[in-house]
Short mmCIF file of N, CA and C in Angstrom, two decimals:
data_model
loop_
_atom_site.label_atom_id
_atom_site.label_comp_id
_atom_site.label_asym_id
_atom_site.label_seq_id
_atom_site.Cartn_x
_atom_site.Cartn_y
_atom_site.Cartn_z
N GLN A 52 26.08 -6.76 -14.91
CA GLN A 52 25.86 -5.64 -13.99
C GLN A 52 24.45 -5.71 -13.44
N VAL A 53 24.32 -5.53 -12.14
CA VAL A 53 23.00 -5.56 -11.50
C VAL A 53 22.24 -4.28 -11.83
N GLN A 54 21.01 -4.46 -12.23
CA GLN A 54 20.14 -3.32 -12.51
C GLN A 54 19.26 -3.05 -11.28
N VAL A 55 19.27 -1.82 -10.85
CA VAL A 55 18.49 -1.43 -9.67
C VAL A 55 17.75 -0.13 -9.97
N GLU A 56 16.53 -0.06 -9.53
CA GLU A 56 15.75 1.18 -9.71
C GLU A 56 15.02 1.48 -8.43
N GLU A 57 15.36 2.63 -7.85
CA GLU A 57 14.68 3.12 -6.65
C GLU A 57 13.75 4.24 -7.03
N SER A 58 12.65 4.36 -6.30
CA SER A 58 11.70 5.45 -6.55
C SER A 58 10.92 5.74 -5.28
N GLY A 59 10.16 6.81 -5.31
CA GLY A 59 9.29 7.13 -4.20
C GLY A 59 9.78 8.26 -3.32
N GLY A 60 10.97 8.77 -3.60
CA GLY A 60 11.46 9.88 -2.79
C GLY A 60 10.71 11.15 -3.09
N GLY A 61 11.03 12.18 -2.32
CA GLY A 61 10.37 13.45 -2.54
C GLY A 61 10.69 14.42 -1.42
N LEU A 62 9.97 15.53 -1.43
CA LEU A 62 10.12 16.57 -0.40
C LEU A 62 8.94 16.49 0.55
N VAL A 63 9.23 16.35 1.82
CA VAL A 63 8.19 16.30 2.82
C VAL A 63 8.58 17.19 3.99
N GLN A 64 7.61 17.58 4.77
CA GLN A 64 7.87 18.31 5.98
C GLN A 64 8.21 17.35 7.11
N ALA A 65 8.89 17.87 8.09
CA ALA A 65 9.21 17.05 9.27
C ALA A 65 7.93 16.44 9.85
N GLY A 66 8.01 15.18 10.19
CA GLY A 66 6.86 14.45 10.66
C GLY A 66 6.08 13.74 9.59
N GLY A 67 6.44 13.99 8.34
CA GLY A 67 5.75 13.37 7.21
C GLY A 67 6.21 11.97 6.92
N SER A 68 5.62 11.38 5.88
CA SER A 68 5.89 9.99 5.54
C SER A 68 6.18 9.87 4.04
N LEU A 69 6.93 8.84 3.71
CA LEU A 69 7.17 8.47 2.33
C LEU A 69 7.29 6.95 2.27
N ARG A 70 6.99 6.42 1.10
CA ARG A 70 7.24 4.98 0.88
C ARG A 70 8.12 4.84 -0.34
N LEU A 71 9.27 4.32 -0.10
CA LEU A 71 10.24 4.06 -1.18
C LEU A 71 10.00 2.66 -1.71
N ARG A 72 10.31 2.50 -3.00
CA ARG A 72 10.22 1.18 -3.60
C ARG A 72 11.45 0.93 -4.45
N CYS A 73 11.73 -0.33 -4.60
CA CYS A 73 12.94 -0.70 -5.35
C CYS A 73 12.69 -2.00 -6.11
N THR A 74 13.13 -2.00 -7.33
CA THR A 74 13.17 -3.23 -8.11
C THR A 74 14.62 -3.48 -8.51
N ALA A 75 14.97 -4.75 -8.56
CA ALA A 75 16.37 -5.08 -8.86
C ALA A 75 16.43 -6.40 -9.64
N SER A 76 17.39 -6.45 -10.54
CA SER A 76 17.55 -7.68 -11.31
C SER A 76 18.08 -8.82 -10.42
N LYS A 77 18.77 -8.49 -9.36
CA LYS A 77 19.24 -9.44 -8.37
C LYS A 77 18.28 -9.38 -7.20
N PHE A 78 17.30 -10.25 -7.16
CA PHE A 78 16.25 -10.18 -6.14
C PHE A 78 15.90 -11.53 -5.56
N ASP A 79 15.51 -12.46 -6.43
CA ASP A 79 15.07 -13.78 -5.95
C ASP A 79 16.18 -14.47 -5.16
N GLY A 80 15.82 -14.88 -3.96
CA GLY A 80 16.76 -15.64 -3.14
C GLY A 80 17.79 -14.79 -2.40
N TYR A 81 17.65 -13.48 -2.48
CA TYR A 81 18.60 -12.59 -1.81
C TYR A 81 17.90 -11.70 -0.79
N ALA A 82 18.56 -11.50 0.32
CA ALA A 82 18.12 -10.44 1.23
C ALA A 82 18.29 -9.12 0.51
N MET A 83 17.44 -8.16 0.85
CA MET A 83 17.50 -6.86 0.22
C MET A 83 17.68 -5.80 1.31
N ALA A 84 18.48 -4.79 0.99
CA ALA A 84 18.79 -3.78 2.01
C ALA A 84 18.62 -2.37 1.43
N TRP A 85 18.35 -1.47 2.31
CA TRP A 85 18.31 -0.04 1.98
C TRP A 85 19.50 0.66 2.64
N PHE A 86 20.03 1.62 1.92
CA PHE A 86 21.13 2.44 2.40
C PHE A 86 20.77 3.90 2.15
N ARG A 87 21.52 4.78 2.74
CA ARG A 87 21.27 6.19 2.46
C ARG A 87 22.62 6.97 2.57
N GLN A 88 22.63 8.10 1.91
CA GLN A 88 23.80 8.97 1.97
C GLN A 88 23.35 10.41 2.07
N ALA A 89 23.67 11.02 3.19
CA ALA A 89 23.36 12.43 3.38
C ALA A 89 24.46 13.28 2.75
N PRO A 90 24.14 14.49 2.40
CA PRO A 90 25.15 15.38 1.81
C PRO A 90 26.38 15.51 2.69
N GLY A 91 27.54 15.27 2.12
CA GLY A 91 28.78 15.41 2.87
C GLY A 91 29.09 14.30 3.84
N LYS A 92 28.27 13.25 3.84
CA LYS A 92 28.50 12.15 4.75
C LYS A 92 28.69 10.84 4.01
N GLU A 93 29.17 9.86 4.69
CA GLU A 93 29.37 8.55 4.08
C GLU A 93 28.04 7.81 3.96
N ARG A 94 28.00 6.94 3.00
CA ARG A 94 26.80 6.13 2.85
C ARG A 94 26.65 5.19 4.04
N GLU A 95 25.40 5.01 4.51
CA GLU A 95 25.17 4.16 5.66
C GLU A 95 24.04 3.18 5.42
N TRP A 96 24.14 2.10 6.09
CA TRP A 96 23.11 1.04 6.01
C TRP A 96 21.89 1.46 6.83
N VAL A 97 20.71 1.19 6.29
CA VAL A 97 19.47 1.61 6.95
C VAL A 97 18.67 0.39 7.47
N SER A 98 18.40 -0.53 6.58
CA SER A 98 17.49 -1.63 6.95
C SER A 98 17.69 -2.77 5.97
N CYS A 99 17.34 -3.97 6.43
CA CYS A 99 17.49 -5.15 5.57
C CYS A 99 16.38 -6.14 5.87
N ILE A 100 16.01 -6.90 4.84
CA ILE A 100 14.99 -7.93 4.98
C ILE A 100 15.51 -9.18 4.29
N SER A 101 15.32 -10.33 4.91
CA SER A 101 15.80 -11.58 4.37
C SER A 101 15.03 -11.94 3.10
N ALA A 102 15.50 -12.93 2.38
CA ALA A 102 14.87 -13.32 1.14
C ALA A 102 13.43 -13.77 1.33
N SER A 103 13.16 -14.43 2.42
CA SER A 103 11.80 -14.91 2.69
C SER A 103 10.92 -13.82 3.28
N GLY A 104 11.55 -12.77 3.77
CA GLY A 104 10.80 -11.73 4.46
C GLY A 104 10.59 -11.98 5.91
N GLY A 105 11.08 -13.12 6.39
CA GLY A 105 10.83 -13.49 7.77
C GLY A 105 11.76 -12.86 8.80
N SER A 106 12.82 -12.25 8.32
CA SER A 106 13.79 -11.62 9.23
C SER A 106 14.10 -10.22 8.73
N LYS A 107 14.09 -9.27 9.67
CA LYS A 107 14.34 -7.87 9.34
C LYS A 107 15.28 -7.30 10.36
N SER A 108 16.04 -6.30 9.95
CA SER A 108 16.90 -5.61 10.89
C SER A 108 17.01 -4.14 10.46
N ASP A 109 17.19 -3.27 11.43
CA ASP A 109 17.26 -1.84 11.19
C ASP A 109 18.45 -1.22 11.89
N ALA A 110 18.91 -0.11 11.34
CA ALA A 110 19.93 0.68 12.02
C ALA A 110 19.30 1.34 13.25
N ARG A 111 20.14 1.67 14.20
CA ARG A 111 19.61 2.24 15.45
C ARG A 111 18.86 3.53 15.25
N PHE A 112 19.28 4.32 14.25
CA PHE A 112 18.65 5.63 14.07
C PHE A 112 17.22 5.49 13.51
N VAL A 113 16.86 4.30 13.05
CA VAL A 113 15.49 4.12 12.54
C VAL A 113 14.47 4.27 13.67
N LYS A 114 14.79 3.72 14.83
CA LYS A 114 13.97 3.90 16.02
C LYS A 114 12.49 3.59 15.79
N GLY A 115 12.24 2.55 15.01
CA GLY A 115 10.88 2.13 14.79
C GLY A 115 10.08 2.98 13.80
N ARG A 116 10.73 3.96 13.18
CA ARG A 116 10.01 4.84 12.26
C ARG A 116 9.91 4.27 10.87
N PHE A 117 10.82 3.40 10.48
CA PHE A 117 10.83 2.84 9.13
C PHE A 117 10.44 1.37 9.19
N ALA A 118 9.82 0.91 8.12
CA ALA A 118 9.45 -0.49 8.02
C ALA A 118 9.79 -1.00 6.64
N ILE A 119 10.65 -2.00 6.60
CA ILE A 119 11.02 -2.60 5.33
C ILE A 119 10.11 -3.78 5.05
N SER A 120 9.77 -3.98 3.80
CA SER A 120 8.94 -5.12 3.42
C SER A 120 9.28 -5.49 1.99
N ARG A 121 8.82 -6.63 1.57
CA ARG A 121 9.07 -7.05 0.17
C ARG A 121 7.90 -7.85 -0.33
N ASP A 122 7.70 -7.73 -1.62
CA ASP A 122 6.68 -8.53 -2.33
C ASP A 122 7.44 -9.40 -3.32
N ASN A 123 7.63 -10.64 -2.95
CA ASN A 123 8.46 -11.51 -3.77
C ASN A 123 7.77 -11.87 -5.10
N ALA A 124 6.49 -11.83 -5.15
CA ALA A 124 5.77 -12.11 -6.40
C ALA A 124 6.01 -10.97 -7.41
N LYS A 125 6.06 -9.76 -6.89
CA LYS A 125 6.29 -8.59 -7.74
C LYS A 125 7.75 -8.20 -7.81
N LYS A 126 8.57 -8.79 -7.00
CA LYS A 126 9.98 -8.49 -6.93
C LYS A 126 10.25 -7.01 -6.60
N ILE A 127 9.58 -6.58 -5.57
CA ILE A 127 9.73 -5.20 -5.13
C ILE A 127 10.03 -5.21 -3.63
N VAL A 128 10.92 -4.33 -3.22
CA VAL A 128 11.17 -4.12 -1.82
C VAL A 128 10.79 -2.68 -1.49
N TYR A 129 10.16 -2.51 -0.34
CA TYR A 129 9.67 -1.21 0.06
C TYR A 129 10.37 -0.75 1.33
N LEU A 130 10.35 0.56 1.52
CA LEU A 130 10.77 1.13 2.78
C LEU A 130 9.73 2.20 3.14
N GLN A 131 8.88 1.84 4.08
CA GLN A 131 7.88 2.79 4.53
C GLN A 131 8.51 3.64 5.63
N MET A 132 8.53 4.93 5.43
CA MET A 132 9.18 5.82 6.38
C MET A 132 8.14 6.80 6.94
N ARG A 133 8.10 6.92 8.23
CA ARG A 133 7.18 7.85 8.88
C ARG A 133 7.96 8.69 9.88
N ASP A 134 7.30 9.77 10.32
CA ASP A 134 7.94 10.68 11.28
C ASP A 134 9.33 11.09 10.79
N LEU A 135 9.41 11.44 9.52
CA LEU A 135 10.69 11.83 8.95
C LEU A 135 11.19 13.13 9.55
N GLN A 136 12.49 13.21 9.69
CA GLN A 136 13.13 14.36 10.29
C GLN A 136 14.19 14.92 9.31
N PRO A 137 14.58 16.17 9.46
CA PRO A 137 15.57 16.75 8.56
C PRO A 137 16.84 15.91 8.44
N GLU A 138 17.23 15.25 9.50
CA GLU A 138 18.44 14.43 9.44
C GLU A 138 18.25 13.17 8.60
N ASP A 139 17.05 12.89 8.18
CA ASP A 139 16.80 11.76 7.28
C ASP A 139 17.02 12.16 5.82
N THR A 140 17.27 13.40 5.58
CA THR A 140 17.51 13.87 4.23
C THR A 140 18.71 13.18 3.61
N GLY A 141 18.56 12.78 2.36
CA GLY A 141 19.68 12.12 1.67
C GLY A 141 19.18 11.34 0.46
N THR A 142 20.10 10.71 -0.18
CA THR A 142 19.76 9.83 -1.28
C THR A 142 19.69 8.40 -0.76
N TYR A 143 18.59 7.74 -1.08
CA TYR A 143 18.35 6.40 -0.57
C TYR A 143 18.55 5.39 -1.70
N TYR A 144 19.26 4.34 -1.37
CA TYR A 144 19.60 3.29 -2.34
C TYR A 144 19.17 1.94 -1.81
N CYS A 145 18.87 1.05 -2.70
CA CYS A 145 18.64 -0.33 -2.29
C CYS A 145 19.61 -1.25 -3.03
N ALA A 146 19.81 -2.41 -2.49
CA ALA A 146 20.72 -3.35 -3.10
C ALA A 146 20.49 -4.75 -2.53
N ALA A 147 20.82 -5.74 -3.30
CA ALA A 147 20.76 -7.11 -2.81
C ALA A 147 21.94 -7.39 -1.90
N ASP A 148 21.69 -8.17 -0.88
CA ASP A 148 22.78 -8.62 0.00
C ASP A 148 23.50 -9.78 -0.66
N GLN A 149 24.45 -10.36 0.04
CA GLN A 149 25.27 -11.41 -0.55
C GLN A 149 24.59 -12.78 -0.55
N SER A 150 23.57 -12.94 0.28
CA SER A 150 22.90 -14.23 0.36
C SER A 150 21.45 -14.00 0.76
N GLU A 151 20.76 -15.05 1.14
CA GLU A 151 19.36 -14.92 1.54
C GLU A 151 19.22 -14.24 2.91
N TYR A 152 20.30 -14.12 3.63
CA TYR A 152 20.24 -13.50 4.96
C TYR A 152 20.97 -12.16 4.97
N CYS A 153 20.54 -11.28 5.85
CA CYS A 153 21.15 -9.96 5.95
C CYS A 153 22.54 -10.06 6.57
N SER A 154 23.49 -9.42 5.94
CA SER A 154 24.85 -9.43 6.46
C SER A 154 25.37 -8.03 6.77
N GLY A 155 24.67 -7.02 6.28
CA GLY A 155 25.12 -5.67 6.48
C GLY A 155 26.20 -5.26 5.49
N SER A 156 26.48 -6.08 4.51
CA SER A 156 27.54 -5.75 3.56
C SER A 156 27.05 -4.70 2.56
N PHE A 157 28.01 -4.00 2.02
CA PHE A 157 27.72 -2.97 1.01
C PHE A 157 28.00 -3.56 -0.37
N PRO A 158 27.13 -3.33 -1.33
CA PRO A 158 27.36 -3.85 -2.67
C PRO A 158 28.42 -3.07 -3.43
N SER A 159 28.86 -3.65 -4.50
CA SER A 159 29.85 -2.96 -5.35
C SER A 159 29.17 -2.12 -6.42
N ASP A 160 27.93 -2.48 -6.75
CA ASP A 160 27.18 -1.73 -7.73
C ASP A 160 26.00 -1.03 -7.08
N TRP A 161 25.75 0.17 -7.52
CA TRP A 161 24.66 0.94 -6.95
C TRP A 161 23.76 1.47 -8.06
N GLY A 162 22.49 1.67 -7.74
CA GLY A 162 21.56 2.31 -8.63
C GLY A 162 21.70 3.83 -8.50
N GLN A 163 20.77 4.54 -9.10
CA GLN A 163 20.82 6.02 -9.03
C GLN A 163 20.31 6.55 -7.71
N GLY A 164 19.54 5.75 -7.03
CA GLY A 164 18.98 6.19 -5.74
C GLY A 164 17.77 7.08 -5.95
N THR A 165 17.13 7.37 -4.85
CA THR A 165 15.98 8.29 -4.86
C THR A 165 16.18 9.31 -3.77
N GLN A 166 15.93 10.57 -4.08
CA GLN A 166 16.24 11.66 -3.16
C GLN A 166 15.09 11.85 -2.17
N VAL A 167 15.44 11.94 -0.91
CA VAL A 167 14.50 12.25 0.15
C VAL A 167 14.94 13.55 0.81
N THR A 168 14.06 14.52 0.83
CA THR A 168 14.37 15.80 1.44
C THR A 168 13.29 16.12 2.47
N VAL A 169 13.73 16.35 3.69
CA VAL A 169 12.80 16.63 4.77
C VAL A 169 13.07 18.04 5.27
N SER A 170 12.04 18.87 5.16
CA SER A 170 12.19 20.25 5.60
C SER A 170 11.70 20.40 7.03
N SER A 171 12.31 21.34 7.73
CA SER A 171 11.96 21.55 9.14
C SER A 171 10.83 22.55 9.29
#
């Protein structure tokens, strides 16, 4: 079973920033992705970074506000979020993709996630 640990969530006001971090037992050689799930909604893909870090992709709703990065030496993937809005509220999860490149696929195993709450 893949071990995943997300952290860095919290309560912020609209327009604020947070940096999420994630460590995972499945990391080396894999693209890493962030997902989120708002209350009452389906889980959605947010952003992905290739194993080398050279390729990144974001969901349209990110609109340049989030930046994914990874530190392969430390085996950590980050999601820097700025200009957060109430609609960004939800539980954020990270997971390894199926290969070194981003595919947009959803994993079968999930961590506990980290809660992000944005107040208006």
